Coordinates of C-alpha atoms in Angstrom, one line a residue:
M28 CA -5.4 23.4 -7.7
S29 CA -5.0 21.5 -10.8
E30 CA -6.2 17.8 -10.7
T31 CA -3.7 16.9 -13.7
W32 CA -0.7 17.9 -11.6
K33 CA 1.5 14.9 -10.7
T34 CA 2.8 14.1 -7.2
R35 CA 5.9 16.1 -7.2
T36 CA 4.2 19.3 -8.4
K37 CA 1.5 19.0 -5.8
L38 CA 4.0 18.4 -3.0
V39 CA 5.6 21.9 -3.9
H40 CA 2.8 23.9 -5.0
E41 CA -0.8 22.7 -3.7
G42 CA -2.6 24.8 -1.2
S43 CA -0.3 27.7 -1.6
R44 CA -1.4 31.1 -0.1
R45 CA 0.3 34.4 -0.7
S46 CA 0.1 37.6 1.4
Q47 CA 0.0 41.0 -0.2
Y48 CA 3.8 40.9 -0.2
G49 CA 4.0 38.1 -2.6
E50 CA 6.4 36.0 -0.8
M51 CA 8.1 33.0 -2.7
A52 CA 8.2 30.7 0.5
E53 CA 5.1 29.7 2.4
A54 CA 4.5 32.4 5.2
I55 CA 4.3 31.4 8.8
F56 CA 1.2 33.1 10.4
L57 CA 2.5 32.9 13.9
T58 CA -0.5 34.4 15.5
Q59 CA -3.0 32.9 18.1
G60 CA -5.8 35.1 16.8
F61 CA -7.0 37.4 14.0
V62 CA -8.5 40.9 13.7
Y63 CA -11.9 41.7 12.3
P64 CA -12.7 44.9 10.4
T65 CA -15.9 45.3 12.2
A66 CA -18.1 43.9 15.1
E67 CA -20.5 42.8 12.5
A68 CA -17.7 40.8 10.6
A69 CA -16.7 39.2 13.8
E70 CA -20.3 38.0 14.5
A71 CA -20.8 36.7 10.9
R72 CA -17.3 34.8 11.2
F73 CA -18.4 33.0 14.4
V74 CA -21.6 31.9 12.9
Q75 CA -20.0 30.7 9.8
A76 CA -16.4 31.4 8.7
G77 CA -15.6 31.6 5.1
A78 CA -13.1 29.2 3.3
D79 CA -10.4 31.6 3.7
E80 CA -11.4 33.1 7.0
F81 CA -9.9 32.4 10.4
I82 CA -11.0 32.8 14.0
Y83 CA -8.4 31.5 16.3
A84 CA -5.2 29.2 15.9
R85 CA -6.9 26.4 17.8
Y86 CA -9.6 26.3 15.0
G87 CA -7.4 27.1 12.0
N88 CA -4.6 29.2 10.7
P89 CA -3.5 30.0 7.0
T90 CA -0.2 28.1 7.4
T91 CA -1.9 25.2 8.7
R92 CA -4.5 25.3 6.1
M93 CA -1.9 25.2 3.4
F94 CA -0.5 22.1 4.8
E95 CA -4.2 20.5 5.2
E96 CA -5.0 21.2 1.6
R97 CA -1.6 19.9 0.3
I98 CA -1.8 16.6 2.3
A99 CA -5.5 16.1 1.2
A100 CA -4.5 16.5 -2.4
L101 CA -1.7 14.2 -2.2
E102 CA -3.7 11.5 -0.4
G103 CA -6.8 11.9 -2.5
T104 CA -9.2 12.9 0.0
E105 CA -11.7 15.9 0.0
D106 CA -10.0 17.4 3.3
A107 CA -7.7 17.1 6.2
F108 CA -7.1 18.4 9.8
A109 CA -3.5 18.8 11.1
T110 CA -3.1 17.8 14.7
A111 CA -0.5 18.3 17.4
S112 CA 1.0 14.8 16.9
G113 CA 0.4 11.4 15.4
M114 CA -1.4 10.1 18.6
A115 CA -3.7 13.2 18.7
A116 CA -4.7 12.1 15.1
V117 CA -5.3 8.5 15.9
S118 CA -7.2 9.3 19.3
G119 CA -9.0 12.3 17.6
A120 CA -10.2 10.3 14.8
L121 CA -11.6 7.5 16.8
T122 CA -13.0 9.6 19.8
A123 CA -14.7 12.1 17.5
M124 CA -16.9 9.3 15.8
L125 CA -17.5 7.0 18.9
R126 CA -19.6 7.2 21.8
A127 CA -20.7 4.5 24.8
G128 CA -22.1 1.4 23.4
D129 CA -20.3 1.7 19.9
H130 CA -18.2 -1.4 18.5
V131 CA -15.0 -1.0 17.0
V132 CA -12.9 -4.0 15.4
S133 CA -9.3 -3.5 15.3
A134 CA -6.1 -5.4 14.1
R135 CA -4.1 -6.4 17.3
A136 CA -0.7 -5.7 15.7
L137 CA -0.6 -1.9 16.7
F138 CA 2.0 0.5 17.9
G139 CA 1.9 0.6 21.7
S140 CA 0.2 3.8 22.1
C141 CA -2.5 3.1 19.6
L142 CA -3.1 -0.2 21.6
Y143 CA -3.4 1.9 24.7
V144 CA -6.1 4.2 23.2
L145 CA -8.1 1.2 22.1
E146 CA -7.6 -1.0 25.0
E147 CA -7.7 1.5 27.9
V148 CA -9.1 4.8 26.8
L149 CA -12.1 3.8 24.6
T150 CA -13.1 1.1 26.7
R151 CA -13.0 3.3 29.8
F152 CA -16.0 5.3 28.2
G153 CA -18.1 2.3 27.2
V154 CA -16.7 1.5 23.6
H155 CA -16.5 -2.2 22.9
V156 CA -13.3 -3.2 21.0
T157 CA -12.6 -6.6 19.3
F158 CA -9.2 -7.5 18.2
V159 CA -8.5 -9.6 15.4
D160 CA -5.4 -10.9 13.4
G161 CA -5.2 -8.2 10.7
A162 CA -3.9 -10.6 7.9
D163 CA -6.8 -13.1 8.7
L164 CA -9.9 -12.1 6.7
D165 CA -11.9 -14.8 8.3
Q166 CA -11.5 -13.1 11.6
W167 CA -12.6 -9.8 10.1
R168 CA -15.7 -11.3 8.8
A169 CA -16.5 -12.9 12.2
A170 CA -15.9 -9.8 14.2
V171 CA -17.5 -7.2 12.0
T172 CA -21.4 -7.1 12.7
P173 CA -24.2 -4.7 11.5
G174 CA -23.6 -2.7 14.8
T175 CA -20.1 -2.2 14.2
K176 CA -19.2 1.5 14.0
A177 CA -15.7 1.4 12.7
V178 CA -12.7 -0.7 12.0
F179 CA -9.0 0.3 12.7
F180 CA -5.7 -1.0 11.5
E181 CA -2.2 -0.2 10.4
S182 CA -1.9 -0.8 6.7
M183 CA 1.6 -2.2 7.5
S184 CA 2.0 -3.0 11.3
N185 CA 4.7 -1.7 13.5
P186 CA 7.2 -3.4 13.9
T187 CA 6.9 -6.7 12.1
L188 CA 5.7 -5.3 8.9
E189 CA 2.5 -7.3 8.4
L190 CA 0.2 -6.1 5.9
V191 CA -3.7 -5.7 6.1
D192 CA -5.6 -6.1 2.7
I193 CA -7.2 -2.6 2.7
R194 CA -9.4 -3.3 -0.2
A195 CA -10.7 -6.7 1.4
V196 CA -11.3 -5.4 4.9
S197 CA -13.1 -2.2 3.5
E198 CA -15.4 -4.3 1.8
I199 CA -16.3 -6.4 4.9
A200 CA -16.6 -3.2 6.9
H201 CA -18.7 -1.3 4.3
A202 CA -21.1 -4.1 4.0
A203 CA -21.8 -3.8 7.8
G204 CA -21.9 0.1 7.5
A205 CA -18.8 0.7 9.5
L206 CA -16.2 3.3 8.7
V207 CA -12.7 2.2 7.7
V208 CA -9.9 4.1 9.7
V209 CA -6.4 3.3 8.5
D210 CA -3.1 4.2 10.2
N211 CA -1.0 4.7 7.1
V212 CA 2.5 5.8 8.5
F213 CA 4.6 2.8 7.4
A214 CA 3.0 3.0 4.0
T215 CA 3.8 6.7 3.6
P216 CA 1.5 9.1 1.5
I217 CA 3.7 8.5 -1.3
F218 CA 3.2 4.7 -1.7
S219 CA -0.3 4.8 -0.4
R220 CA -3.4 4.3 -2.4
A221 CA -5.8 3.7 0.6
V222 CA -8.6 5.9 -0.5
D223 CA -8.8 4.2 -3.7
Q224 CA -8.5 0.9 -2.0
G225 CA -11.6 1.7 0.2
A226 CA -10.4 3.5 3.3
D227 CA -12.7 6.3 4.7
V228 CA -10.4 8.0 7.1
I229 CA -6.4 7.9 6.9
V230 CA -4.2 8.9 9.7
Y231 CA -0.5 9.9 9.6
S232 CA 2.0 10.8 12.2
T233 CA 3.7 13.6 10.1
T234 CA 6.5 13.3 12.6
K235 CA 7.8 10.5 10.4
H236 CA 8.3 10.8 6.6
I237 CA 6.5 14.0 6.0
D238 CA 8.7 16.0 8.3
G239 CA 11.3 13.3 7.9
Q240 CA 14.3 15.3 9.6
G241 CA 13.5 14.9 13.2
R242 CA 12.3 18.3 13.9
A243 CA 8.7 18.4 15.0
L244 CA 5.9 16.3 16.3
G245 CA 2.7 16.3 14.1
G246 CA -0.1 14.3 12.8
V247 CA -3.0 14.6 10.2
V248 CA -6.5 13.0 9.8
C249 CA -7.6 12.8 6.1
G250 CA -11.1 12.1 5.0
T251 CA -14.3 13.4 3.4
T252 CA -15.3 17.2 3.9
E253 CA -18.2 15.8 6.0
F254 CA -16.2 13.8 8.4
I255 CA -13.4 16.3 8.9
R256 CA -15.6 19.4 9.4
K257 CA -18.7 18.0 11.0
T258 CA -17.3 15.3 13.1
L259 CA -13.6 15.7 13.7
E260 CA -13.1 19.4 13.6
P261 CA -15.6 20.3 16.5
Y262 CA -13.9 17.7 18.6
M263 CA -10.4 18.6 18.0
K264 CA -10.9 22.5 18.2
H265 CA -12.7 22.3 21.5
T266 CA -10.1 19.7 22.9
G267 CA -7.0 21.5 21.8
G268 CA -5.3 18.9 19.7
S269 CA -4.6 21.1 16.7
M270 CA -1.2 21.7 15.0
S271 CA 0.9 24.9 15.6
P272 CA 1.4 27.3 12.7
F273 CA 5.4 26.8 13.2
T274 CA 4.9 23.0 13.0
S275 CA 2.6 23.3 9.9
W276 CA 5.4 25.5 8.2
I277 CA 7.9 22.7 9.0
M278 CA 5.6 20.0 7.5
L279 CA 4.9 22.0 4.5
N280 CA 8.8 22.2 3.7
G281 CA 9.2 18.7 4.5
M282 CA 6.7 17.9 1.8
A283 CA 8.6 19.5 -0.9
T284 CA 11.1 16.6 -0.9
L285 CA 8.8 13.9 0.5
D286 CA 8.5 11.9 -2.8
L287 CA 12.3 12.0 -3.5
R288 CA 13.1 11.1 0.1
C289 CA 10.7 8.2 0.4
R290 CA 11.8 6.6 -3.0
A291 CA 15.4 6.8 -2.2
M292 CA 14.7 5.3 1.3
A293 CA 12.7 2.4 -0.1
E294 CA 15.3 1.7 -2.7
S295 CA 18.0 1.5 0.0
A296 CA 15.8 -0.6 2.3
L297 CA 15.3 -3.2 -0.6
T298 CA 19.2 -3.2 -1.1
I299 CA 19.9 -3.6 2.7
A300 CA 17.1 -6.3 3.1
T301 CA 18.8 -8.3 0.2
A302 CA 22.2 -7.9 1.7
L303 CA 21.0 -9.1 5.1
Q304 CA 19.1 -12.3 3.9
G305 CA 20.7 -15.6 4.9
H306 CA 23.1 -13.7 7.3
P307 CA 24.2 -16.6 9.8
K308 CA 23.4 -14.5 13.0
L309 CA 19.8 -13.6 11.8
S310 CA 16.9 -16.0 12.2
R311 CA 15.0 -13.9 9.7
V312 CA 14.8 -10.8 7.6
I313 CA 11.3 -9.2 7.1
F314 CA 10.8 -6.8 4.3
P315 CA 7.7 -7.0 2.2
G316 CA 9.5 -5.9 -1.0
L317 CA 11.5 -9.2 -1.0
E318 CA 9.9 -11.7 -3.2
S319 CA 10.4 -14.3 -0.3
H320 CA 7.9 -12.5 1.8
P321 CA 4.7 -14.2 2.2
Q322 CA 2.8 -11.1 1.6
H323 CA 5.0 -9.7 -1.4
G324 CA 2.0 -9.8 -3.8
L325 CA -0.1 -7.8 -1.6
C326 CA 2.5 -5.4 -0.9
M327 CA 3.2 -4.7 -4.5
D328 CA -0.5 -4.4 -5.3
Q329 CA -1.2 -2.1 -2.4
M330 CA 1.9 0.1 -2.2
G331 CA 4.0 -0.7 -5.3
S332 CA 7.0 -0.6 -2.9
G333 CA 8.3 -2.6 0.1
G334 CA 8.6 0.6 2.0
T335 CA 11.4 2.3 4.0
L336 CA 11.6 -0.1 7.0
V337 CA 13.3 -3.4 7.3
T338 CA 12.9 -5.6 10.3
F339 CA 15.3 -8.5 11.3
D340 CA 15.9 -11.0 14.1
I341 CA 19.1 -11.5 15.9
A342 CA 19.0 -15.2 16.8
A343 CA 20.9 -15.0 19.9
G344 CA 18.3 -12.6 21.6
K345 CA 18.3 -9.5 23.6
E346 CA 22.0 -9.3 24.8
A347 CA 23.2 -9.9 21.2
A348 CA 20.8 -7.4 19.9
F349 CA 22.1 -4.7 22.4
R350 CA 25.8 -5.5 21.3
F351 CA 24.8 -5.1 17.8
M352 CA 23.0 -1.8 18.3
N353 CA 26.0 -0.4 20.5
A354 CA 28.4 -1.3 17.8
L355 CA 26.8 0.7 15.2
Q356 CA 28.6 3.6 13.7
I357 CA 26.4 5.3 11.2
T358 CA 23.0 4.1 12.4
K359 CA 21.5 5.8 15.4
I360 CA 19.6 4.2 18.1
S361 CA 16.3 6.0 18.7
N362 CA 12.5 5.3 18.5
N363 CA 11.5 7.4 15.6
L364 CA 11.2 6.4 12.0
G365 CA 10.9 7.8 8.6
D366 CA 14.0 10.1 9.2
A367 CA 16.7 11.2 7.1
K368 CA 19.0 9.6 9.3
T369 CA 19.0 5.6 9.6
I370 CA 17.6 4.5 13.0
A371 CA 17.7 1.2 14.8
T372 CA 15.0 0.4 17.5
H373 CA 14.6 -2.5 19.7
P374 CA 10.8 -2.8 20.0
A375 CA 10.6 -5.2 23.0
T376 CA 12.2 -2.8 25.2
T377 CA 11.1 0.5 24.0
T378 CA 7.9 1.1 21.7
H379 CA 6.2 -2.1 22.7
Q380 CA 7.7 -2.5 26.1
R381 CA 4.5 -2.2 27.9
L382 CA 2.9 -5.2 26.2
P383 CA 2.8 -8.4 28.2
Q384 CA 5.1 -11.1 27.2
D385 CA 2.3 -13.3 25.8
Q386 CA 1.3 -10.3 23.5
K387 CA 4.8 -9.9 22.3
D388 CA 5.2 -13.5 21.5
A389 CA 1.7 -13.5 19.7
L390 CA 2.9 -10.4 17.5
G391 CA 6.3 -11.9 16.9
I392 CA 8.3 -9.2 19.1
T393 CA 11.1 -11.2 20.1
P394 CA 14.0 -10.3 22.4
G395 CA 16.3 -10.1 19.2
L396 CA 14.1 -8.1 17.0
I397 CA 15.5 -4.9 15.4
R398 CA 13.3 -2.4 13.4
L399 CA 15.5 -0.5 10.9
S400 CA 14.1 2.6 9.6
V401 CA 16.2 3.5 6.6
G402 CA 17.6 6.9 5.9
L403 CA 19.3 8.7 3.1
E404 CA 22.8 7.7 3.7
D405 CA 24.6 5.8 1.0
A406 CA 23.2 2.1 1.1
D407 CA 26.7 0.6 0.7
D408 CA 27.9 2.7 3.8
L409 CA 24.8 1.3 5.9
I410 CA 25.3 -2.1 4.8
A411 CA 29.0 -2.0 5.9
D412 CA 27.7 -0.5 9.3
L413 CA 25.2 -3.2 9.8
L414 CA 27.5 -6.1 8.8
G415 CA 30.1 -4.7 11.1
A416 CA 27.9 -4.5 14.0
L417 CA 26.5 -8.1 13.4
D418 CA 30.1 -9.3 13.8
D419 CA 30.0 -7.9 17.5
A420 CA 26.4 -9.3 18.1

């Protein structure tokens, strides 16, 4: 719609479609297929569907298209394709563009499932993968060659909140002719400016902040129309990883409050990180929004915010970390993030459990590490909850 609209207006209205009934809320087109007025119309649509014509729910759906247009407008890309989960988005974006013999350079600090796709799945089919320390630009320069097809990284890593300089890595990749694929979950679509900083393809798990209420799995890939419709869509529609219409409707409703929620959560995260700094039972508090963080300047330049997650290390190790988690009253123990409810996760035994110990050590995933996804509760209540639980750690 209007390019002059600001973020909150786009989040409420962009991509809206109305049926003949003129409903106020976005409609759920809960159908697997569509009726054609004539056999000739069916033939024509299979040859080339129009911009607002649909064939089958695996290929596209009006509700899903509303969500895709809304997230693309927010992210600043030409197009988007919604997927069944965040991992369907990651694996789809990479697999659709790669073939045997291609070379990918990736940051090694990744979510466990992303690491599995790169280490196990892609290499099984002949793709060569090189891992680097994401924050070390010299390693990127050494690893990216004229034969590199793509680079991949989390703009803020899970769970240790290390940032990758999107602009600098994009310049390195583009000089070699490689596409830049960014998993942008921790940055959120609200604080992200990845397209302006050089990213070509942006991937989100919409399960996180976009739904933000623990209701449904989802993912999305944002990029150019050429990449989304010519490279990604054929792969996704034939392999079955598209988002369901009902999930798309949930995501559309989540987007209406996305800006408000992310900003409130980020404000609380800063307050909590500040309160936890220097606690005698913590060996470190990691939050890029703190001026003490070594990448604070990059974080403010790249996101303008420290984000919605705080990570801290309980010095006494795993048993103390478990005592802390078991003593929490408000904060929930789970492995999701970006939720309205504050969530504590122990990465070493859950999300990154499959990593060998030497990889955990290299990534800073210690036995006492806690990842805190800050929700919408009152920050003072959360601080009281955390400090009380630390007394038991």
